[in-house]
Coordinates of C-alpha atoms in Angstrom, one line a residue:
M1 CA 0.0 0.0 0.0
A2 CA 3.0 2.3 0.5
G3 CA 2.9 5.0 -2.2
A4 CA -0.3 3.7 -3.7
E5 CA -3.4 5.9 -4.0
P6 CA -6.0 3.5 -5.2
D7 CA -9.7 4.2 -5.8
L8 CA -10.4 0.8 -4.3
V9 CA -8.6 -1.7 -2.1
L10 CA -9.9 -5.3 -2.7
C11 CA -9.2 -7.9 0.0
P12 CA -10.0 -11.5 -0.9
F13 CA -10.5 -13.8 2.1
L14 CA -8.7 -11.9 4.8
K15 CA -7.2 -13.6 7.8
D16 CA -6.5 -10.4 9.6
R17 CA -8.5 -7.3 10.4
V18 CA -7.9 -4.3 8.0
P19 CA -6.0 -1.6 9.8
E20 CA -8.2 1.4 10.7
D21 CA -5.9 3.9 9.0
V22 CA -6.4 2.0 5.8
W23 CA -10.2 1.6 5.7
R24 CA -10.7 5.1 6.9
R25 CA -8.5 6.5 4.1
H26 CA -9.6 4.3 1.3
R27 CA -12.6 2.4 0.1
V28 CA -11.8 -1.2 1.2
V29 CA -13.9 -4.1 0.1
V30 CA -13.5 -7.5 1.6
L31 CA -14.6 -10.7 -0.1
H32 CA -15.9 -12.9 2.7
P33 CA -16.5 -16.7 2.0
G34 CA -20.0 -16.7 3.4
P35 CA -23.5 -15.5 2.5
M36 CA -25.0 -12.2 3.6
G37 CA -25.1 -11.9 7.3
D38 CA -22.3 -14.5 7.9
R39 CA -19.5 -13.2 10.1
G40 CA -16.5 -14.8 11.6
P41 CA -13.2 -16.4 10.4
S42 CA -14.5 -20.0 10.4
S43 CA -17.3 -19.6 7.8
L44 CA -16.6 -22.7 5.6
D45 CA -15.7 -24.8 8.6
W46 CA -19.2 -24.3 10.2
A47 CA -21.0 -24.8 6.8
I48 CA -19.4 -28.2 6.2
T49 CA -19.6 -29.4 9.8
E50 CA -23.4 -28.6 9.7
D51 CA -23.7 -30.0 6.2
L52 CA -25.5 -26.9 5.0
P53 CA -27.0 -27.2 1.5
V54 CA -26.4 -23.6 0.3
W55 CA -23.5 -21.2 1.0
G56 CA -22.1 -18.1 -0.7
V57 CA -19.6 -15.3 -0.9
T58 CA -20.2 -11.6 0.0
A59 CA -18.4 -8.4 -0.9
L60 CA -18.6 -5.9 2.0
Q61 CA -17.0 -2.7 2.9
A62 CA -14.4 -2.8 5.7
I63 CA -15.5 -1.0 8.9
E64 CA -14.5 -1.4 12.5
E65 CA -16.5 -4.6 13.1
M66 CA -15.1 -7.4 11.0
D67 CA -17.5 -8.8 8.2
A68 CA -20.3 -6.4 9.2
G69 CA -19.9 -3.5 6.7
P70 CA -22.3 -2.4 3.9
I71 CA -22.9 -4.9 1.1
W72 CA -21.4 -4.4 -2.4
G73 CA -22.7 -7.7 -3.8
T74 CA -23.2 -11.4 -3.0
R75 CA -23.4 -14.8 -4.7
T76 CA -24.9 -18.0 -3.4
F77 CA -24.3 -21.6 -4.6
A78 CA -25.2 -25.1 -3.8
M79 CA -22.6 -26.7 -1.5
P80 CA -20.7 -29.3 -3.5
R81 CA -20.9 -32.9 -2.4
E82 CA -19.0 -36.1 -3.0
A83 CA -20.8 -39.4 -3.4
D84 CA -19.9 -40.2 0.3
G85 CA -20.7 -36.9 1.9
P86 CA -19.8 -33.2 1.8
A87 CA -16.7 -32.1 -0.1
R88 CA -13.7 -31.1 1.9
K89 CA -13.0 -27.5 2.7
S90 CA -10.2 -27.0 0.3
A91 CA -12.4 -28.3 -2.6
V92 CA -15.2 -25.9 -1.7
Y93 CA -12.7 -23.0 -1.3
N94 CA -10.9 -23.7 -4.6
G95 CA -14.2 -24.4 -6.4
P96 CA -17.4 -22.5 -6.0
V97 CA -16.1 -20.0 -3.4
T98 CA -13.2 -18.9 -5.7
E99 CA -15.5 -18.8 -8.8
A100 CA -18.0 -16.6 -6.9
A101 CA -15.3 -14.4 -5.6
V102 CA -13.9 -13.8 -9.1
E103 CA -17.4 -12.8 -10.3
L104 CA -17.9 -10.5 -7.3
A105 CA -14.4 -8.9 -7.8
R106 CA -15.5 -7.8 -11.3
E107 CA -18.8 -6.6 -10.1
V108 CA -17.2 -4.5 -7.3
A109 CA -14.7 -3.0 -9.7
A110 CA -17.6 -1.9 -12.0
K111 CA -19.6 -0.5 -9.1
A112 CA -16.5 1.4 -7.9
A113 CA -16.5 3.3 -11.2
D114 CA -20.1 4.3 -10.8
P115 CA -20.4 7.6 -8.7
A116 CA -24.0 6.9 -8.0
F117 CA -23.4 3.5 -6.4
V118 CA -23.9 3.3 -2.6
P119 CA -23.4 0.0 -0.8
Q120 CA -26.4 -1.2 1.2
P121 CA -26.2 -1.8 5.0
L122 CA -26.7 -5.3 6.3
V123 CA -30.2 -5.7 7.7
E124 CA -30.6 -8.8 10.0
G125 CA -33.6 -10.9 9.1
A126 CA -34.1 -9.4 5.6
P127 CA -34.8 -11.7 2.7
G128 CA -31.6 -13.3 1.5
V129 CA -29.8 -12.8 4.8
I130 CA -29.2 -16.4 5.7
G131 CA -25.9 -16.0 7.6
R132 CA -25.2 -15.1 11.2
L133 CA -22.3 -14.3 13.5
R134 CA -20.3 -17.4 14.2
P135 CA -17.4 -17.8 16.6
T136 CA -14.0 -19.0 15.6
M137 CA -14.1 -22.8 15.4
T138 CA -11.8 -24.4 17.9
Q139 CA -10.5 -28.0 18.3
A140 CA -13.1 -28.5 21.0
D141 CA -15.8 -27.7 18.3
R142 CA -14.2 -30.1 15.9
T143 CA -13.7 -33.0 18.3
F144 CA -15.1 -36.5 17.5
S145 CA -14.9 -40.0 18.8
W146 CA -13.8 -42.9 16.6
A147 CA -17.0 -44.6 18.0
D148 CA -19.1 -42.0 16.2
P149 CA -20.7 -42.9 12.8
T150 CA -18.5 -42.7 9.8
A151 CA -20.6 -39.8 8.3
H152 CA -20.0 -37.7 11.4
V153 CA -16.2 -38.4 11.4
L154 CA -16.0 -37.5 7.7
R155 CA -17.8 -34.1 8.2
R156 CA -15.5 -33.2 11.0
I157 CA -12.3 -33.9 9.2
R158 CA -13.4 -32.5 5.9
A159 CA -14.4 -29.2 7.5
A160 CA -10.8 -28.8 8.6
D161 CA -9.1 -30.0 5.4
G162 CA -6.5 -28.7 4.4
A163 CA -6.2 -26.5 7.6
P164 CA -6.1 -26.8 10.5
G165 CA -6.9 -30.5 10.6
V166 CA -8.7 -32.3 13.5
R167 CA -6.9 -33.4 16.6
T168 CA -7.2 -37.1 17.4
V169 CA -5.1 -40.1 18.5
L170 CA -3.9 -42.9 16.2
A171 CA -1.7 -45.8 17.4
G172 CA -1.2 -43.9 20.6
V173 CA 0.1 -40.8 18.9
E174 CA -1.7 -37.4 19.2
L175 CA -1.9 -35.9 15.7
L176 CA -4.0 -33.8 13.3
A177 CA -5.9 -35.8 10.7
Y178 CA -6.7 -34.8 7.1
D179 CA -7.8 -36.4 3.8
A180 CA -10.6 -38.7 4.9
I181 CA -12.6 -41.1 2.8
P182 CA -14.9 -43.9 3.9
G183 CA -13.7 -47.5 3.8
E184 CA -14.6 -51.1 4.8
A185 CA -13.0 -53.1 7.6
L186 CA -13.6 -56.2 9.6
P187 CA -15.4 -55.4 13.0
G188 CA -13.1 -54.2 15.7
E189 CA -12.5 -51.6 18.4
P190 CA -13.2 -48.1 17.1
G191 CA -10.0 -46.1 16.6
T192 CA -7.9 -49.2 15.8
I193 CA -6.0 -49.4 12.5
A194 CA -7.2 -52.2 10.3
A195 CA -5.0 -51.7 7.2
R196 CA -2.7 -49.4 5.3
R197 CA -2.4 -48.5 1.6
H198 CA -0.2 -46.1 -0.3
G199 CA 0.4 -43.8 2.7
S200 CA -3.2 -44.1 4.1
V201 CA -4.4 -46.0 7.2
L202 CA -7.8 -47.5 7.6
V203 CA -9.3 -46.6 11.0
R204 CA -12.4 -48.3 12.4
T205 CA -15.4 -46.1 13.4
G206 CA -18.6 -46.8 15.2
D207 CA -20.3 -48.2 12.1
G208 CA -17.5 -48.8 9.6
A209 CA -14.1 -47.3 8.8
V210 CA -12.4 -44.3 7.4
W211 CA -9.1 -44.0 5.5
I212 CA -6.9 -41.2 6.8
G213 CA -4.6 -40.2 4.0
H214 CA -2.5 -37.4 5.7
A215 CA -1.6 -36.4 9.2
K216 CA 0.9 -34.3 11.2
V217 CA 2.1 -34.3 14.7
P218 CA 1.9 -30.9 16.6
R219 CA 4.5 -28.5 15.3
G220 CA 5.3 -31.1 12.5
I221 CA 4.5 -31.0 8.8
K222 CA 1.7 -32.7 7.0
L223 CA 2.7 -36.1 5.5
P224 CA 1.1 -39.3 4.4
T225 CA -0.2 -41.0 7.6
T226 CA 2.0 -44.0 7.2
A227 CA 5.1 -41.8 7.2
V228 CA 3.9 -40.1 10.4
L229 CA 3.2 -43.3 12.3
G230 CA 6.2 -45.2 10.9
E231 CA 7.2 -48.3 12.9
L232 CA 4.1 -48.1 14.9
L233 CA 2.3 -49.7 11.9
A234 CA 4.5 -52.8 12.1
G235 CA 2.2 -55.8 11.7
V236 CA -0.7 -53.8 10.2
P237 CA -1.6 -55.6 6.9
E238 CA -1.3 -53.7 3.6
S239 CA -4.4 -53.6 1.5
L240 CA -3.6 -53.7 -2.2
D241 CA -5.9 -52.3 -4.8
H242 CA -4.9 -52.9 -8.4
P243 CA -5.2 -49.7 -10.4
I244 CA -6.3 -51.4 -13.6
T245 CA -9.9 -52.2 -12.9
Q246 CA -13.4 -51.1 -13.6
G247 CA -14.9 -52.2 -10.3
P248 CA -15.6 -50.1 -7.2
S249 CA -12.8 -49.2 -4.9
H250 CA -13.2 -49.5 -1.1
G251 CA -10.2 -47.4 -0.3
P252 CA -7.9 -44.7 -1.6
R253 CA -7.0 -45.3 -5.2
E254 CA -4.8 -42.3 -6.0
I255 CA -3.9 -43.6 -9.5
G256 CA -6.1 -45.6 -11.7
Y257 CA -7.0 -46.6 -15.3
R258 CA -10.4 -47.2 -16.9
R259 CA -11.5 -47.7 -20.4
V260 CA -14.6 -46.1 -22.0
G261 CA -15.1 -47.4 -25.5
E262 CA -12.2 -46.2 -27.6
V263 CA -11.0 -43.9 -24.9
G264 CA -8.6 -44.8 -22.1
V265 CA -8.6 -42.6 -19.0
V266 CA -5.7 -42.4 -16.5
R267 CA -6.6 -40.5 -13.3
A268 CA -4.1 -39.2 -10.8
D269 CA -6.0 -38.0 -7.7
L270 CA -3.1 -36.8 -5.6
Y271 CA -3.7 -34.8 -2.4
N272 CA -3.1 -31.1 -3.1
G273 CA -1.6 -32.1 -6.5
A274 CA 1.8 -33.1 -5.0
M275 CA 3.5 -36.1 -6.5
S276 CA 6.1 -38.0 -4.5
A277 CA 8.7 -40.3 -6.0
G278 CA 6.6 -43.4 -5.2
Q279 CA 3.5 -41.9 -6.7
G280 CA 5.4 -41.0 -9.8
H281 CA 6.7 -44.5 -10.2
R282 CA 3.2 -45.9 -9.9
L283 CA 1.7 -43.4 -12.3
A284 CA 4.4 -44.0 -14.9
A285 CA 3.6 -47.8 -14.7
V286 CA -0.1 -47.1 -15.2
L287 CA 0.6 -44.9 -18.2
R288 CA 2.8 -47.6 -19.7
H289 CA -0.2 -50.0 -19.4
A290 CA -2.6 -47.4 -20.9
V291 CA -0.3 -46.6 -23.9
A292 CA -0.1 -50.3 -24.7
Q293 CA -3.8 -50.6 -25.1
D294 CA -5.7 -50.5 -28.4
T295 CA -7.6 -47.3 -27.5
K296 CA -7.5 -44.4 -29.9
V297 CA -7.4 -41.5 -27.4
L298 CA -5.8 -41.3 -23.9
V299 CA -7.2 -38.8 -21.4
F300 CA -4.9 -37.8 -18.5
E301 CA -7.0 -36.3 -15.7
A302 CA -6.5 -35.4 -12.0
G303 CA -8.4 -34.5 -8.9
E304 CA -9.2 -31.2 -7.2
T305 CA -5.7 -29.8 -8.1
F306 CA -4.2 -31.0 -11.4
S307 CA -0.6 -31.1 -10.3
N308 CA 1.9 -28.9 -8.5
G309 CA 5.0 -31.0 -9.3
I310 CA 7.2 -32.6 -6.7
H311 CA 6.0 -33.4 -3.2
L312 CA 7.7 -30.6 -1.2
N313 CA 6.5 -32.0 2.2
V314 CA 8.0 -35.4 1.6
A315 CA 11.2 -33.8 0.4
E316 CA 11.3 -31.5 3.5
A317 CA 10.8 -34.5 5.9
A318 CA 13.6 -36.4 4.3
A319 CA 16.0 -33.6 5.2
H320 CA 18.4 -34.6 2.4
P321 CA 18.5 -33.6 -1.2
A322 CA 18.5 -37.1 -2.6
E323 CA 14.7 -37.3 -2.0
S324 CA 14.1 -34.3 -4.2
W325 CA 16.3 -35.9 -6.8
R326 CA 14.4 -39.2 -6.8
N327 CA 11.2 -37.2 -6.9
I328 CA 12.0 -35.1 -10.0
N329 CA 13.3 -38.1 -11.9
A330 CA 10.1 -40.0 -11.2
I331 CA 7.9 -37.2 -12.5
N332 CA 10.2 -36.9 -15.5
D333 CA 9.4 -40.6 -16.2
V334 CA 5.7 -39.7 -16.2
C335 CA 6.2 -36.8 -18.6
R336 CA 8.2 -39.0 -21.0
E337 CA 5.3 -41.5 -21.2
L338 CA 2.9 -38.8 -22.3
I339 CA 5.3 -37.2 -24.8
T340 CA 6.3 -40.4 -26.4
C341 CA 2.7 -41.8 -26.7
T342 CA 2.5 -41.6 -30.5
H343 CA -0.2 -44.3 -31.3
Q344 CA -2.9 -42.5 -29.4
L345 CA -4.0 -38.9 -29.2
V346 CA -3.4 -37.6 -25.7
V347 CA -5.7 -35.2 -24.0
A348 CA -4.7 -33.4 -20.7
A349 CA -7.8 -32.4 -18.7
I350 CA -6.9 -29.7 -16.3
G351 CA -9.9 -29.5 -14.0
G352 CA -8.1 -27.4 -11.3
N353 CA -5.1 -25.3 -10.6
A354 CA -1.6 -26.4 -11.9
G355 CA 1.8 -25.2 -10.9
A356 CA 5.5 -25.6 -11.8
G357 CA 6.1 -29.1 -13.2
G358 CA 2.4 -29.8 -13.1
V359 CA 1.9 -27.3 -15.9
M360 CA 4.7 -28.8 -17.9
L361 CA 3.3 -32.3 -17.4
A362 CA 0.1 -31.3 -19.1
L363 CA 2.0 -29.8 -22.0
G364 CA 3.2 -33.2 -23.0
A365 CA -0.3 -33.9 -24.4
D366 CA -1.6 -33.2 -27.9
R367 CA -4.6 -31.4 -26.6
V368 CA -4.8 -29.4 -23.4
V369 CA -8.3 -28.6 -22.1
A370 CA -8.8 -26.5 -18.9
A371 CA -11.7 -25.7 -16.7
A372 CA -12.7 -22.1 -16.6
G373 CA -11.3 -20.5 -13.4
S374 CA -8.2 -22.7 -13.3
V375 CA -5.0 -20.8 -12.5
F376 CA -1.5 -21.8 -13.9
N377 CA 1.8 -21.0 -12.3
P378 CA 4.2 -22.1 -15.1
H379 CA 7.4 -21.3 -13.3
Y380 CA 9.9 -22.7 -10.8
R381 CA 12.1 -19.8 -9.7
S382 CA 10.1 -18.8 -6.7
M383 CA 11.0 -22.2 -5.2
G384 CA 14.7 -21.7 -6.0
L385 CA 14.6 -24.2 -8.9
T386 CA 15.4 -24.0 -12.6
G387 CA 12.9 -26.8 -13.4
S388 CA 12.7 -30.1 -15.3
E389 CA 9.8 -32.2 -16.6
Y390 CA 11.1 -31.6 -20.2
W391 CA 9.9 -28.0 -19.9
T392 CA 12.6 -26.7 -22.3
Y393 CA 11.0 -28.9 -24.9
V394 CA 7.2 -28.8 -24.3
L395 CA 6.8 -25.1 -23.3
P396 CA 8.6 -23.3 -26.3
R397 CA 6.9 -25.6 -28.9
R398 CA 3.5 -24.3 -27.6
V399 CA 4.1 -20.7 -26.8
G400 CA 7.4 -19.8 -28.5
I401 CA 10.8 -19.2 -26.9
R402 CA 10.2 -15.5 -25.9
E403 CA 6.9 -16.3 -24.2
A404 CA 8.4 -19.3 -22.5
E405 CA 11.2 -17.1 -21.1
R406 CA 8.6 -14.6 -19.9
L407 CA 6.4 -17.2 -18.2
T408 CA 9.3 -18.9 -16.4
S409 CA 11.0 -15.7 -15.3
D410 CA 8.2 -13.3 -14.3
C411 CA 6.7 -15.8 -11.8
L412 CA 3.2 -14.5 -12.3
P413 CA -0.1 -16.6 -12.3
V414 CA -1.8 -17.1 -15.6
G415 CA -5.6 -17.3 -15.9
T416 CA -7.4 -19.4 -18.5
A417 CA -8.2 -16.5 -20.8
E418 CA -4.5 -15.6 -21.1
A419 CA -3.5 -19.3 -21.3
L420 CA -5.9 -19.7 -24.2
R421 CA -4.6 -16.5 -25.9
I422 CA -0.9 -17.5 -25.8
G423 CA -1.5 -21.2 -26.6
L424 CA -0.7 -22.7 -23.2
V425 CA -4.1 -24.5 -23.5
D426 CA -6.3 -25.3 -26.5
E427 CA -9.7 -25.1 -25.0
V428 CA -11.5 -23.8 -21.9
L429 CA -14.7 -25.4 -20.7
T430 CA -17.2 -23.9 -18.3
G431 CA -19.5 -25.7 -15.8
T432 CA -19.1 -27.6 -12.6
R433 CA -16.3 -30.1 -12.1
A434 CA -18.6 -33.0 -12.9
E435 CA -19.7 -31.3 -16.1
F436 CA -16.1 -30.6 -17.0
D437 CA -15.1 -34.2 -16.6
A438 CA -18.1 -35.3 -18.7
A439 CA -17.4 -32.8 -21.4
V440 CA -13.7 -33.9 -21.6
L441 CA -14.8 -37.5 -22.0
D442 CA -17.3 -36.5 -24.7
L443 CA -14.5 -34.6 -26.5
A444 CA -12.2 -37.6 -26.3
A445 CA -15.0 -39.8 -27.8
R446 CA -15.5 -37.4 -30.7
L447 CA -11.8 -37.3 -31.3
A448 CA -11.6 -41.1 -31.4
A449 CA -14.5 -41.2 -33.9
D450 CA -13.0 -38.5 -36.2
P451 CA -12.2 -40.0 -39.6
D452 CA -9.2 -37.8 -39.8
L453 CA -7.6 -39.4 -36.7
P454 CA -5.3 -41.8 -38.6
A455 CA -3.8 -38.8 -40.4
Q456 CA -3.4 -36.9 -37.2
L457 CA -1.6 -39.8 -35.6
A458 CA 0.6 -40.2 -38.6
A459 CA 1.6 -36.5 -38.5
K460 CA 2.2 -36.8 -34.7
Q461 CA 4.5 -39.8 -35.2
A462 CA 6.4 -38.0 -38.0
G463 CA 6.7 -34.9 -35.9
R464 CA 8.1 -36.8 -32.9
A465 CA 10.5 -38.7 -35.1
A466 CA 11.8 -35.4 -36.6
D467 CA 12.1 -33.8 -33.2
E468 CA 14.1 -36.8 -32.0
Q469 CA 16.5 -36.5 -34.9
R470 CA 16.9 -32.8 -34.3
R471 CA 17.6 -33.2 -30.6
P472 CA 16.9 -36.4 -28.6
L473 CA 14.3 -36.0 -25.9
E474 CA 16.7 -37.3 -23.3
A475 CA 19.1 -34.4 -24.2
Y476 CA 16.5 -32.0 -22.8
R477 CA 16.2 -34.1 -19.7
I478 CA 20.0 -34.3 -19.2
Q479 CA 20.5 -30.6 -19.6
E480 CA 17.6 -29.8 -17.2
L481 CA 18.7 -32.2 -14.6
A482 CA 22.3 -30.9 -14.8
E483 CA 20.9 -27.5 -13.6
M484 CA 18.5 -29.1 -11.1
S485 CA 21.4 -31.1 -9.5
R486 CA 23.1 -27.8 -8.7
D487 CA 19.8 -26.4 -7.3
M488 CA 19.1 -29.5 -5.1
F489 CA 22.6 -30.5 -4.0
D490 CA 24.5 -27.2 -4.0
D491 CA 21.4 -25.1 -3.1
R492 CA 22.6 -22.3 -5.3
H493 CA 19.2 -20.5 -5.5
G494 CA 18.0 -21.2 -1.9
Y495 CA 15.7 -24.2 -2.7
A496 CA 16.0 -25.6 0.8
G497 CA 15.0 -22.4 2.5
E498 CA 12.1 -21.7 0.0
R499 CA 10.9 -25.2 0.5
H500 CA 11.0 -25.0 4.2
A501 CA 9.1 -21.7 4.2
F502 CA 6.5 -23.1 1.9
V503 CA 6.0 -26.3 3.9
T504 CA 5.9 -24.6 7.3
K505 CA 3.6 -21.8 5.9
A506 CA 6.0 -19.1 7.0
R507 CA 4.5 -15.8 6.2
K508 CA 6.2 -13.3 3.9
D509 CA 5.5 -9.6 3.7
E510 CA 4.6 -9.1 0.1
P511 CA 3.3 -5.9 -1.4
G512 CA -0.1 -5.8 -3.0
S513 CA -0.4 -6.1 -6.7
V514 CA -1.8 -3.4 -8.8
L515 CA -4.4 -4.7 -11.2
A516 CA -5.0 -2.9 -14.5
L517 CA -8.7 -2.9 -15.2
P518 CA -10.4 -1.8 -18.5
R519 CA -12.0 1.5 -18.7
Q520 CA -15.7 1.7 -17.8
R521 CA -18.4 3.2 -20.0
D522 CA -18.0 6.6 -18.4
E523 CA -14.3 6.5 -19.2
R524 CA -13.3 6.5 -15.5
S525 CA -10.4 4.2 -14.9
V526 CA -10.3 2.5 -11.5
R527 CA -7.0 1.8 -9.8
V528 CA -7.3 -1.3 -7.7
V529 CA -4.9 -2.7 -5.2
A530 CA -5.4 -6.4 -4.2
V531 CA -4.0 -7.3 -0.8

C-alpha cells in the first residue's frame, strides 16, 4: 500500500483485520467466504460441519466490526458434495467459493466506477440474509470420537481440510488428521487401525471405517499418515488395490485406469496435487499400461488440483536432497510416457489449478483442455529451482521461446483467458467439475471417432521422429537435470529455504499487486490494489 493511492482496495478472504488507518483513508472491500449476514473467520468450517446445502460469498466494505460492513454484492451456490458426503473445505474453497469471488471482484470494480453507487447496509432478518455471526471454530468444536458414525467423522475432518486438521489419536500418537474417505474393515474396536495402503491408514469407526490419508504431529509437517506413524504400523496388513480395474474401490485409489469405449482414462487424484517419487513410479507404470492398449485416445486427468509437481512436504521431511532428486526423476518418467505416446491422441484435462512441473506435465499432451477458473503458475524460480519435466521442450513448442522465457522468469499466475490466448491451453470449458469431466470424455470420444484421426496420428509420429532426430528427448532431460542437480545438491538458489518456508507456511510480507482494469463506460479508470 505504501505510495499507492487506489480508488479501491480489494481484500480476498482476509485472515487479519484491515487496519483502521487503511479503511478510513480508502474504500476497502472484503470478499468474505459466506452468504450475507455470515460473520467470523470459520465460515466454511461451520458450513461443512453442519452439512448446509447452500452457501455463498459476500463483498462488503471494511469497517471497525469485521465482516459487518455495507454490502457491495453477494453470490450463493449449492454446496458441492462427494458421493460419500460433503466435499472437503479445500475443494469448496478452490471451487465454487473462488469462482463466486472472481465474479464479485469484477462486479465490485464496475460499481466502484459508478459515482451513483452506494453499498447497502446489512439488515438482519431481511430476505436473502441467511448467515449469522459465528465464533472461531476451535479444536473443541471439531472433536469427534472414533466410535461416532462414519458420516460424522467425515464431516469433522473434511471441515478442517487442508487446515487446521482435526486433533485425534492414532496408534497412541496425538496428531492432526486430514484427507478422509470412507472404507470397509472387519469389525473391531473403534480407533484401531485395520489396514494401510499407499500412505493411508484405515481406522475403524462406530459403524464402519475411514481412510486417513494425511496427518501431522503438533508442530510437525503434513505427511502421508504411514510416514507419520512409521514403525508403529508394524504388523498392520497392507491392502492392495490394483489400479487397472473397472470395479468399485473401497479405499484410496490415487492412481487408476479405466476404459470407456475407444478412450482410455488415466486419473491421478493426488492430495493437493503433490506427487512423491513413489506416486510418480506408480503413475508411470499405469501410463505404460494405458499406452499399450488399443484405444485411440488417452485422457490424463487429475483430482481437485491437477498437479503442482514434486511433493515438497515429503522432500522436507527427508532432510536430504536425494529425495528431491528421486522425486524429480520419477515425475520426468511420467512426462516421458505422455510425450512419447504416438499411437494415441493424448488429452490433458486440467480441472483445477496447476503449478510448476504440473503445468509442464500437461503440455506433453496433444490437446490441453482446462476448466474455466483454473490458474496456472508455469514457473519454478520462486522455489529456487530451474525446473525439469522436459519444460525446455514442451513449453517453447507451444508458446514460443520468448513467451516461454517470460512465463518462467516473471513468476506470475496465468488465468485461462491468457492461457488460451498464448497457446498454453487449446480449449476452456465452463460448468461444474462433474460437467467438465463429462465434457472432456465427450470430446475424447469425438476425437476417437474422427475419420481424420489416422492422419493426425501419422503426423504426430512423424513430428516426434523429426524432433528426436533434431535433438533427442533425453538431451532436454539431461540438460535440465544438470541444472537441477546444482539447485538441489548445491542449493545455489535457496531451494532448501524456500521449500521450508512453503511447507511450514512461513508468512512473507509481500506488497499488494496493482491490477490494470479496463475503462468503464463513463471513461473513468479505477485503480485497484489487491491485498
